[in-house]
mmCIF file of C-alpha atoms in Angstrom:
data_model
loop_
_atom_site.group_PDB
_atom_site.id
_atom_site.type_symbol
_atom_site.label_atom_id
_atom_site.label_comp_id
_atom_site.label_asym_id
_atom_site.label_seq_id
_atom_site.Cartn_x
_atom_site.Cartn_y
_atom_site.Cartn_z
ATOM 1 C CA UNK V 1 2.922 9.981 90.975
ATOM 2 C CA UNK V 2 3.043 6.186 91.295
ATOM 3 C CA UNK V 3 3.199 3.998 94.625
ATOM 4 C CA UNK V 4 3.356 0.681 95.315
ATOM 5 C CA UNK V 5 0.312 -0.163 97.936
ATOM 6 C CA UNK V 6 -1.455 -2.583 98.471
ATOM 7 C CA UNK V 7 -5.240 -3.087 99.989
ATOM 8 C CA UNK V 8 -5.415 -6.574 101.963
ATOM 9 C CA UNK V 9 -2.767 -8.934 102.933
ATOM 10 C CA UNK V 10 -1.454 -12.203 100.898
ATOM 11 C CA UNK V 11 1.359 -12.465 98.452
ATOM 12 C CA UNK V 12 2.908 -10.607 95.771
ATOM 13 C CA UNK V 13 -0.203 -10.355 93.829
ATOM 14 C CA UNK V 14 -2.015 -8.597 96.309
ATOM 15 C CA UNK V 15 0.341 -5.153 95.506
ATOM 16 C CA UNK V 16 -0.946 -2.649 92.997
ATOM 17 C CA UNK V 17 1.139 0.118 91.505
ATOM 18 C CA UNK V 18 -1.614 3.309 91.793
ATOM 19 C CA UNK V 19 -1.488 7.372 90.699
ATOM 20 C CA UNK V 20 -1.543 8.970 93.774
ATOM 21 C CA UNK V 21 -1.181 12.673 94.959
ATOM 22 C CA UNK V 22 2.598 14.278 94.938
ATOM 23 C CA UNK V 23 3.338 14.685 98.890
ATOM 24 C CA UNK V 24 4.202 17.878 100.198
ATOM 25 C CA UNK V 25 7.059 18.299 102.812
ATOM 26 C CA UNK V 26 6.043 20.541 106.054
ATOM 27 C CA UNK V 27 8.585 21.971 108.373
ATOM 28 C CA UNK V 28 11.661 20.459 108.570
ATOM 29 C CA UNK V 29 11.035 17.902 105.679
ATOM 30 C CA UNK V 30 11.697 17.474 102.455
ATOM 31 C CA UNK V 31 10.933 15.426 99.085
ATOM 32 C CA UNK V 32 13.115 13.424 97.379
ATOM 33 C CA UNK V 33 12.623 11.959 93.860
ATOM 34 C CA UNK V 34 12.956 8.077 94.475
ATOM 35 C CA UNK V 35 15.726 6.834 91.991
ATOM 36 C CA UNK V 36 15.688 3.204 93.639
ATOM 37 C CA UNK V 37 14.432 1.241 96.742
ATOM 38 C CA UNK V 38 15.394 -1.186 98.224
ATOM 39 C CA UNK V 39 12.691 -4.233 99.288
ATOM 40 C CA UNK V 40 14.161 -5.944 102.507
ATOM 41 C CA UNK V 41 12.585 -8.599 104.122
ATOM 42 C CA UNK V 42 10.279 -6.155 106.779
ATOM 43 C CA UNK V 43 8.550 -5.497 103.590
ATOM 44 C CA UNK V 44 6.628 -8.716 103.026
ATOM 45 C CA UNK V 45 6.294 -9.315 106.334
ATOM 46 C CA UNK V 46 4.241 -6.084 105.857
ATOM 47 C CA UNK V 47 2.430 -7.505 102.821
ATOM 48 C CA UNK V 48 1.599 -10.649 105.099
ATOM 49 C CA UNK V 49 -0.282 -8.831 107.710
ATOM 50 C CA UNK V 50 2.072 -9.142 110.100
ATOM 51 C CA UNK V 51 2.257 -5.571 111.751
ATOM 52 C CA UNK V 52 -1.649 -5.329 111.183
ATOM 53 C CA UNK V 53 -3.276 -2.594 109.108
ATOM 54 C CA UNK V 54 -6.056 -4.436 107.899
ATOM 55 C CA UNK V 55 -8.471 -1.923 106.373
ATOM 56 C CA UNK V 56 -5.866 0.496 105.028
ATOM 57 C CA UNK V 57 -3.974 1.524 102.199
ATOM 58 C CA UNK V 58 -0.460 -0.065 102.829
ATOM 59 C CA UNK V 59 2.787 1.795 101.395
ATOM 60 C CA UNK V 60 6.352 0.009 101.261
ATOM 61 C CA UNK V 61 9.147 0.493 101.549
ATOM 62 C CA UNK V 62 12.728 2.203 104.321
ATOM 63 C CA UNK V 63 14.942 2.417 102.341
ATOM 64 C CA UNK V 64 15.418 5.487 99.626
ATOM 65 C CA UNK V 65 18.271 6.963 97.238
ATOM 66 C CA UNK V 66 17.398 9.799 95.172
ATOM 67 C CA UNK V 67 17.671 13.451 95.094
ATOM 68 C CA UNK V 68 16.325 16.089 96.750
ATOM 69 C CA UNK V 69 13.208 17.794 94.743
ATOM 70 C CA UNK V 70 11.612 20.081 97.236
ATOM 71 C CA UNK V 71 12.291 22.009 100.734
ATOM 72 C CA UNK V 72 9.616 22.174 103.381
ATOM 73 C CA UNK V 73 9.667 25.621 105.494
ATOM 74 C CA UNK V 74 12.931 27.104 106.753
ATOM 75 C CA UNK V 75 14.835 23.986 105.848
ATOM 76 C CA UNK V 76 16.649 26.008 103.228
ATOM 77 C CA UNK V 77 16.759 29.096 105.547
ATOM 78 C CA UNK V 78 18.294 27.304 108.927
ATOM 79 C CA UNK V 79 18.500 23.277 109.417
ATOM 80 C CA UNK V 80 22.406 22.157 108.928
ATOM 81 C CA UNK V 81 23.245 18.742 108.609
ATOM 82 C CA UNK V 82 26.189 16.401 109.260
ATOM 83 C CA UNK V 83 28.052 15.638 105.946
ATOM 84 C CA UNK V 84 30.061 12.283 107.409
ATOM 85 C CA UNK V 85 33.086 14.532 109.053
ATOM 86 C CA UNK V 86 33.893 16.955 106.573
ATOM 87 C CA UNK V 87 32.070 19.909 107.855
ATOM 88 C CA UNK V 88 28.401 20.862 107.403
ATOM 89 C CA UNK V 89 26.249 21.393 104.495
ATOM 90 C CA UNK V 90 22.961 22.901 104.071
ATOM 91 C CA UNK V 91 20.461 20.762 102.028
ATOM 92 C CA UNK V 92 19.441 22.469 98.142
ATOM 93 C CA UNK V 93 17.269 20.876 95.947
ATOM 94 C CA UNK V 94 19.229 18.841 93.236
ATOM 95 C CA UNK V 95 21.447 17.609 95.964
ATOM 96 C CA UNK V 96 21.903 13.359 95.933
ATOM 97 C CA UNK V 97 20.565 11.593 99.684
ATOM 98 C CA UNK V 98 19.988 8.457 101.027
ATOM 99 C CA UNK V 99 17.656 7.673 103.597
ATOM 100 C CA UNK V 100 15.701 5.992 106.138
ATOM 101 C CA UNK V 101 11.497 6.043 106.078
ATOM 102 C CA UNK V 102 10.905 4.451 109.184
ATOM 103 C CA UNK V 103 7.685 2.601 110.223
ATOM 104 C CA UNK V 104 6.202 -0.660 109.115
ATOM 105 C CA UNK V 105 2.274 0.608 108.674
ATOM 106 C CA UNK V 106 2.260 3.305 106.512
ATOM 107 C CA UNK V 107 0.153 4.839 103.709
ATOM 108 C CA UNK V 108 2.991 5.769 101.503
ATOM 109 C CA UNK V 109 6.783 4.490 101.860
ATOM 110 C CA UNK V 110 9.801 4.808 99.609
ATOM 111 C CA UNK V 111 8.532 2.047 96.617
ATOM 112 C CA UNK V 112 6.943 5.556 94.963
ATOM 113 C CA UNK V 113 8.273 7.958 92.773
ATOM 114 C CA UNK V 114 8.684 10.525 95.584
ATOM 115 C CA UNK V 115 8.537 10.493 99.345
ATOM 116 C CA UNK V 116 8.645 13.246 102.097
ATOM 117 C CA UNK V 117 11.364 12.388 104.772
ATOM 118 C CA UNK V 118 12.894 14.706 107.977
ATOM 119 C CA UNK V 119 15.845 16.063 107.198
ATOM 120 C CA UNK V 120 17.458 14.239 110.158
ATOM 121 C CA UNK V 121 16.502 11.000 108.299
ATOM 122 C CA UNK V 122 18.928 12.207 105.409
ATOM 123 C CA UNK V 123 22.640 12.076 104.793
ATOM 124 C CA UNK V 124 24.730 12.929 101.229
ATOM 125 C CA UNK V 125 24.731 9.734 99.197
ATOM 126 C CA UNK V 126 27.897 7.577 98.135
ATOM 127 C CA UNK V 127 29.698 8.922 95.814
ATOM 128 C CA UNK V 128 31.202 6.122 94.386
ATOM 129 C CA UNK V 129 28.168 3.851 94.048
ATOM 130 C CA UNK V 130 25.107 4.101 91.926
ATOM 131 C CA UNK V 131 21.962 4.478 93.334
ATOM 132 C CA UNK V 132 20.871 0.766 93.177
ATOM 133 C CA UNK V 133 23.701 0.068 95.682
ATOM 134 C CA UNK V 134 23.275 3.770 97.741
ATOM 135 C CA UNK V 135 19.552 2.616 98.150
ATOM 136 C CA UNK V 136 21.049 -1.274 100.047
ATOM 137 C CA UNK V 137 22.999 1.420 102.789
ATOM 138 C CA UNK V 138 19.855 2.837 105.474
ATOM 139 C CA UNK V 139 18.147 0.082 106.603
ATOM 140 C CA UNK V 140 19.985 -2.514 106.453
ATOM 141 C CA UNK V 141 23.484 -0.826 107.798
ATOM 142 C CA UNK V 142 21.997 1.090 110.508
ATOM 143 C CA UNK V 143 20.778 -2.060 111.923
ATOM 144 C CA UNK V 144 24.469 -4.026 111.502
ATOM 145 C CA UNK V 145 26.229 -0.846 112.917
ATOM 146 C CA UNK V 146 23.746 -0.272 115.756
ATOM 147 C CA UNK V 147 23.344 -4.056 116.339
ATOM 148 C CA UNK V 148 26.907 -3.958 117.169
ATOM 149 C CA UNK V 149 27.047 -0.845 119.136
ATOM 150 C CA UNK V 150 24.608 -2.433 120.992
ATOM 151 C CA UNK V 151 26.354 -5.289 121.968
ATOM 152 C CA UNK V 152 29.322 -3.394 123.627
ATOM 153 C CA UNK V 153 31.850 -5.277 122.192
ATOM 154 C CA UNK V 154 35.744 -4.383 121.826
ATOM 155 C CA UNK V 155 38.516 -4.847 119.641
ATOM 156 C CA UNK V 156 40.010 -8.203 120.452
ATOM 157 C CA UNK V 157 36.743 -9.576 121.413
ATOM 158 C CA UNK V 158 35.564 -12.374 119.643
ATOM 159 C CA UNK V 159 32.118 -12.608 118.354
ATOM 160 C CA UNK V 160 29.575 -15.034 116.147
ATOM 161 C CA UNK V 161 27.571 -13.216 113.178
ATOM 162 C CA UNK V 162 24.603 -16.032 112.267
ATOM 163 C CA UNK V 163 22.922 -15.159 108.965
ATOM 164 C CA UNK V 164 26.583 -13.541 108.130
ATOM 165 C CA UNK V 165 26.011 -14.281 104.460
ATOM 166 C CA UNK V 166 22.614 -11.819 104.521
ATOM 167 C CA UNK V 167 22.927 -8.461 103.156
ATOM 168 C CA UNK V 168 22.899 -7.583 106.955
ATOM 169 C CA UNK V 169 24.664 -10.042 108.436
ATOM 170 C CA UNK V 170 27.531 -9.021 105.520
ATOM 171 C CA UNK V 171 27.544 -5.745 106.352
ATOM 172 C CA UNK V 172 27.950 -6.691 110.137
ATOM 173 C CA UNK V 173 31.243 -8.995 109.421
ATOM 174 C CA UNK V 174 32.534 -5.984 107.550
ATOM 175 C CA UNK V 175 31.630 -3.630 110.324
ATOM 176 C CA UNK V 176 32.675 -6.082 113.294
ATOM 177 C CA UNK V 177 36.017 -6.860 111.211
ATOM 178 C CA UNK V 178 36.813 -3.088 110.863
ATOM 179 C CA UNK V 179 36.440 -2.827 114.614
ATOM 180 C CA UNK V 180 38.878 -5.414 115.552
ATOM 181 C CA UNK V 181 36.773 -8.094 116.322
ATOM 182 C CA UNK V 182 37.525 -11.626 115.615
ATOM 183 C CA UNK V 183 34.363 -12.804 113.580
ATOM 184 C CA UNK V 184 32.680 -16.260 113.209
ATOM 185 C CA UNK V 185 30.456 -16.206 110.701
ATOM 186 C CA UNK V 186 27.393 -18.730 110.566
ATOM 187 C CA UNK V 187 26.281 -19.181 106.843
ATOM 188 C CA UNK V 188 25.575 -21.398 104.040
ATOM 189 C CA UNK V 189 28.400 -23.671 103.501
ATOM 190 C CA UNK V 190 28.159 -22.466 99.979
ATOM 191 C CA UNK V 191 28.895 -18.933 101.401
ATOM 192 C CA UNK V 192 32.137 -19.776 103.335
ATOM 193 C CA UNK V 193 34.458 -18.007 100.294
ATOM 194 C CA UNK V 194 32.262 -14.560 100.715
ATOM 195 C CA UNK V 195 32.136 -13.937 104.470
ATOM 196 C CA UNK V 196 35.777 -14.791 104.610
ATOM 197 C CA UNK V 197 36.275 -11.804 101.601
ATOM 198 C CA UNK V 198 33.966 -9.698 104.240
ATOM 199 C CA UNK V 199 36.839 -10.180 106.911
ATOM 200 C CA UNK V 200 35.186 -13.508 109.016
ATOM 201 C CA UNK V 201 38.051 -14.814 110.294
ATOM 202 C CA UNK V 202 36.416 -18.292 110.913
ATOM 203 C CA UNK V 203 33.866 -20.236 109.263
ATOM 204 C CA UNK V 204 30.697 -22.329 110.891
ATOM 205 C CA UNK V 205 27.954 -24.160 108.250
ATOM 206 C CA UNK V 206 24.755 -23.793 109.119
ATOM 207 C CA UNK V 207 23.593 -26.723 111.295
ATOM 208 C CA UNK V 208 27.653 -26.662 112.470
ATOM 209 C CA UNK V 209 28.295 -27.160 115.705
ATOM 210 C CA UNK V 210 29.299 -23.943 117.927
ATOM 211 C CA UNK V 211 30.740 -24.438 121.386
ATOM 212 C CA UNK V 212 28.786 -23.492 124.666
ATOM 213 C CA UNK V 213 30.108 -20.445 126.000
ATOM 214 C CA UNK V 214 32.948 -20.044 123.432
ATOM 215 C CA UNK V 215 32.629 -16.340 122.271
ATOM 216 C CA UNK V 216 31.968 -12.886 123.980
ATOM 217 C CA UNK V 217 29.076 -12.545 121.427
ATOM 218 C CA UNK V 218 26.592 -13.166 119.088
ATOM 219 C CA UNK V 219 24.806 -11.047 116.696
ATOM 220 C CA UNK V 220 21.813 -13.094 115.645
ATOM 221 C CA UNK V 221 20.426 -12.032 112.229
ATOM 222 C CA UNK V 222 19.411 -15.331 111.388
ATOM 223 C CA UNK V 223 17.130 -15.125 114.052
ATOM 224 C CA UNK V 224 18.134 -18.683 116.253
ATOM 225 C CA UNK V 225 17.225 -17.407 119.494
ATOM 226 C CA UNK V 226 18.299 -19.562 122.816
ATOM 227 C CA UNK V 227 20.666 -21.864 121.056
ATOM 228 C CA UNK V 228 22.554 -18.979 119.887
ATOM 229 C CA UNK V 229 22.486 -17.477 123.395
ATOM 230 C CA UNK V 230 24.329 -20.570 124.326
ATOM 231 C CA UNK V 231 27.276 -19.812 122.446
ATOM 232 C CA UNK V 232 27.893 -16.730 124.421
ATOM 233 C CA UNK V 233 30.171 -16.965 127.686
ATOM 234 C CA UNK V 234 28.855 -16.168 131.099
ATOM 235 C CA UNK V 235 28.442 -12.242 131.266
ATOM 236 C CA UNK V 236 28.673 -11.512 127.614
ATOM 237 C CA UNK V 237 26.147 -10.261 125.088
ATOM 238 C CA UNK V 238 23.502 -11.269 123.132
ATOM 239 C CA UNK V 239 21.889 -9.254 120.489
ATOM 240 C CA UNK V 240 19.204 -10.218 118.003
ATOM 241 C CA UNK V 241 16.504 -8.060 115.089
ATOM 242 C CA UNK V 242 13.664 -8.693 116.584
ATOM 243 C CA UNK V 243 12.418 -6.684 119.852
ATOM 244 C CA UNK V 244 10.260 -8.638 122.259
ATOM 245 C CA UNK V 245 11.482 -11.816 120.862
ATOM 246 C CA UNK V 246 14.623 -12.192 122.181
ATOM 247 C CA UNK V 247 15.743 -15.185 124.267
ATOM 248 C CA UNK V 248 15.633 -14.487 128.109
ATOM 249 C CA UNK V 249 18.890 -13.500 129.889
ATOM 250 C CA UNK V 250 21.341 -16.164 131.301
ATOM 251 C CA UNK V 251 24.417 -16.594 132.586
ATOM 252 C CA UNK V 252 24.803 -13.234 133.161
ATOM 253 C CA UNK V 253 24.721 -12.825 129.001
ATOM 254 C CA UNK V 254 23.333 -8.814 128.111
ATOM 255 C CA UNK V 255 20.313 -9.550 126.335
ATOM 256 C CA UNK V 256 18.367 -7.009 123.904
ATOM 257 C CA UNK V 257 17.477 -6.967 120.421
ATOM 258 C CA UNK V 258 17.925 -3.884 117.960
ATOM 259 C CA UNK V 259 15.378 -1.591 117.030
ATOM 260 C CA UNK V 260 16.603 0.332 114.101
ATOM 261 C CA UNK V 261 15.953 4.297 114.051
ATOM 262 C CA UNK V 262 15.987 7.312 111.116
ATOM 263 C CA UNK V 263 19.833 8.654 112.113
ATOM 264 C CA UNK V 264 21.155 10.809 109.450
ATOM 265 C CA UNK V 265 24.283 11.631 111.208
ATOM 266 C CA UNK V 266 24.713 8.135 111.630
ATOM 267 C CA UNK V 267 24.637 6.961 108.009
ATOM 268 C CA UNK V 268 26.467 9.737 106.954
ATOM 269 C CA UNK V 269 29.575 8.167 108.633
ATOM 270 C CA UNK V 270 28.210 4.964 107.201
ATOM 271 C CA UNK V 271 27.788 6.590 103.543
ATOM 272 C CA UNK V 272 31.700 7.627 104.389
ATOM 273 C CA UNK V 273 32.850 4.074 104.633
ATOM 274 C CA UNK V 274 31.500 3.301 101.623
ATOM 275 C CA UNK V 275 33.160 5.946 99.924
ATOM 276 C CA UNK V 276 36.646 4.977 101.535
ATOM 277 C CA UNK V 277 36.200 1.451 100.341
ATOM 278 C CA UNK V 278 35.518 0.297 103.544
ATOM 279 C CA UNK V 279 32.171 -1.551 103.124
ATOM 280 C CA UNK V 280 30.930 -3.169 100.257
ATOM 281 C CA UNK V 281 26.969 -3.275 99.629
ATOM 282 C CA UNK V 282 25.497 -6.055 97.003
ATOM 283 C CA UNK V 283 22.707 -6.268 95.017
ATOM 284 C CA UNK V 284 20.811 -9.206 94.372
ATOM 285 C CA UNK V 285 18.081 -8.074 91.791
ATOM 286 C CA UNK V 286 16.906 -4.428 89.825
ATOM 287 C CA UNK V 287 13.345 -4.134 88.632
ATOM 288 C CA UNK V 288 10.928 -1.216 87.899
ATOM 289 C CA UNK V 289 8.366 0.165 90.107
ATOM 290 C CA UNK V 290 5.871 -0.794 88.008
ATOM 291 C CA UNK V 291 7.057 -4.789 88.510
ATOM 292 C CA UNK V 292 6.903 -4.676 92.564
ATOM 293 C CA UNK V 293 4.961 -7.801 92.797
ATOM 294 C CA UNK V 294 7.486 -9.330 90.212
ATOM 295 C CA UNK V 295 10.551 -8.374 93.040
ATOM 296 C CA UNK V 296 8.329 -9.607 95.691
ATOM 297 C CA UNK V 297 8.098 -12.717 94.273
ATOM 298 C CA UNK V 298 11.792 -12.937 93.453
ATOM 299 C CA UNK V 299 12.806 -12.053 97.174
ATOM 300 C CA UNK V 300 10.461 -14.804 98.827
ATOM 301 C CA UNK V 301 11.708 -17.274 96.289
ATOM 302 C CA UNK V 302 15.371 -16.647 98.230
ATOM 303 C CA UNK V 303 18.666 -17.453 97.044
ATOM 304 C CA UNK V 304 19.090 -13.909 95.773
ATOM 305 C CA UNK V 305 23.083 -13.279 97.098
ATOM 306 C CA UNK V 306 22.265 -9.148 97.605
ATOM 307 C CA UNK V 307 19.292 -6.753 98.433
ATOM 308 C CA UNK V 308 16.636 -7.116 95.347
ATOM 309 C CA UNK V 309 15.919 -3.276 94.156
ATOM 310 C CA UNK V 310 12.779 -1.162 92.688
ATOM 311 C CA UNK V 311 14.316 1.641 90.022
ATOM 312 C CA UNK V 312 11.607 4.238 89.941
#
C-alpha cells in the first residue's frame, strides 16, 4: 500500500509517499480502507519536529473515513458498538466508519491507503456527507465537544470562542450554540458573517477589545493564553488545546487545557448531529495521497476557510 512518511523534519518537501506492507489488525482491531484524511494542523507540527522522533519513520495523520476491510480476532464473533442512540450494531467488513488514530509519533497514521484502528476508536459514518467532509468530524469535533464539556458550562452561560472561525473553533460555536450558550466569537473581521451563520450570537475582531471579567468562559483555540484568561469572571473557566501550556489559574478561573482521546461512542453521537443537520463540517481543500506535500504546503500557506483533505 502507499503512506505518507516522512524521514527527517523540515517542510512539505521533506514527506515521501512510499509502498509499504498492508497492516494487519490483532484483537479487537480492525482495517479500514482510507477513502480520505484529513491534515489538521498537529500534522505539521509533526513534520516540524515538534513532538520529536528524530531517527524514525514518521506516519501522519488522526483523522480517517473509509470502510471497514478486515476484522482482527473475535471482533466479528463478540465486540458491540454504540451506533449514536439507535441501538447496537456489530461491525462487518464493507461497513462505512470514521475515526480517530490517536498519537502524534507514529510509524504509520491515517494519510495511507489503509490503517488498523480499535474498534472503540470507530463509530458508523455520516450518512448524509461524503467522505471528504466525514473525514473533518474525529479530530477536530472531539476536541470542540470535549473542550466544552470540559469547561462545565450551562445553558444560559455566556462564553468567548477565540479562533471561532477555525474548523474547530466552528464546530465549537455550533456545539456551544446548540447547548444554550450565548457565544462570542473572536475571528477575522472578514469572518463575522460565518460564525454568526454557526449560531455566535456576538461578534469580536481579532485585536478587538474584550472586557475583563465579562464572560463565564473562554474556549481558547486560537491559542492567546493569559489575556484570554482575563476575559473570564472570577470563578469561571478557562479552557485551551494545548496541555502544559495553559495560563496559570486566577481569580478563582478553572484552568485546564483539552487533551483529545479515541471515543467511538462519543463521535457516534457527534456523527448523529451531523446527520440531523445539526453541525455543519467544511472543507477547505481535496488532493490525492500521492500530492501530500502539495496539501502541506497549501495548509501552512493559511487562508484555507475548511479542513484541507488527502483522497486516497
Amino acid at each position: 500500500m502507499r503512506a505518507v512518511i516522512a524521514n527527517g523534519f523540515g517542510g512539505p518537501e521533506v514527506l515521501e509517499v512510499v509502498e509499504t506492507a498492508v497492516p494487519e489488525p490483532g484483537p479487537g482491531q480492525v482495517r479500514v480502507r482510507v477513502r480520505a484524511a484529513a491534515l489538521n494542523p498537529v500534522d505539521a507540527a509533526v513534520r516540524a519536529g515538534v513532538f520529536g522522533g528524530g531517527g524514525e519513520r514518521i506516519g501522519f495523520g488522526w483523522d480517517v473515513a473509509g470502510e471497514i476491510d478486515a476484522l482482527g480476532p473475535g471482533v466479528g464473533a463478540g465486540d458491540v458498538v454504540a451506533d449514536g442512540g439507535a441501538g447496537a450494531a456489530r461491525w462487518a467488513v464493507g461497513d462505512r466508519v470514521v475515526g480517530l488514530h490517536y498519537g502524534a509519533v507514529k510509524a504509520l497514521g491515517t494519510h495511507a491507503e489503509f490503517v488498523v484502528l480499535d474498534v472503540g476508536a470507530l463509530a458508523a459514518a455520516p450518512v448524509t456527507v461524503d467522505d471528504a467532509h466525514a473525514a473533518v468530524l474525529p479530530l477536530s469535533g472531539l476536541t470542540a465537544a470535549r473542550s466544552l464539556a470540559q469547561s462545565g458550562l450551562r445553558a444560559g452561560d455566556s462564553v468567548l470562542i477565540t479562533g471561532a472561525a477555525g474548523v474547530v473553533g466552528g464546530l465549537a460555536v455550533q456545539l456551544a450554540a446548540r447547548a444554550g450558550l450565548v457565544v462570542t466569537a473572536l475571528a477575522g473581521e472578514a469572518d463575522e458573517e460565518l460564525v454568526r451563520s454557526l449560531g455566535a450570537a456576538r461578534f469580536v475582531p481579532r485585536g478587538g477589545a474584550v472586557e475583563p471579567g465579562s464572560v463565564d468562559g473562554v474556549l481558547d483555540f486560537a491559542v492567546l493564553g493569559e489575556p484570554a484568561l482575563e476575559w473570564v469572571r472570577d470563578g469561571g473557566a478557562y479552557v485551551g488545546v494545548h496541555p502544559g501550556a495553559e495560563p496559570a489559574p486566577v481569580r478563582g478561573v478553572r484552568v485546564g487545557a483539552q487533551e483529545v482521546a479515541a471515543d467511538g461512542a462519543h463521535l457516534a453521537q457527534l456523527v448523529a448531529l451531523v446527520d440531523a443537520g445539526g453541525l455543519t463540517l467544511r472543507v477547505g481543500s481535496v488532493h490525492a495521497l500521492a500530492d501530500a506535500a502539495e496539501a502541506h504546503a497549501v495548509q501552512g500557506k493559511g487562508g484555507v476557510r475548511g479542513r484541507v483533505v488527502l483522497v486516497a
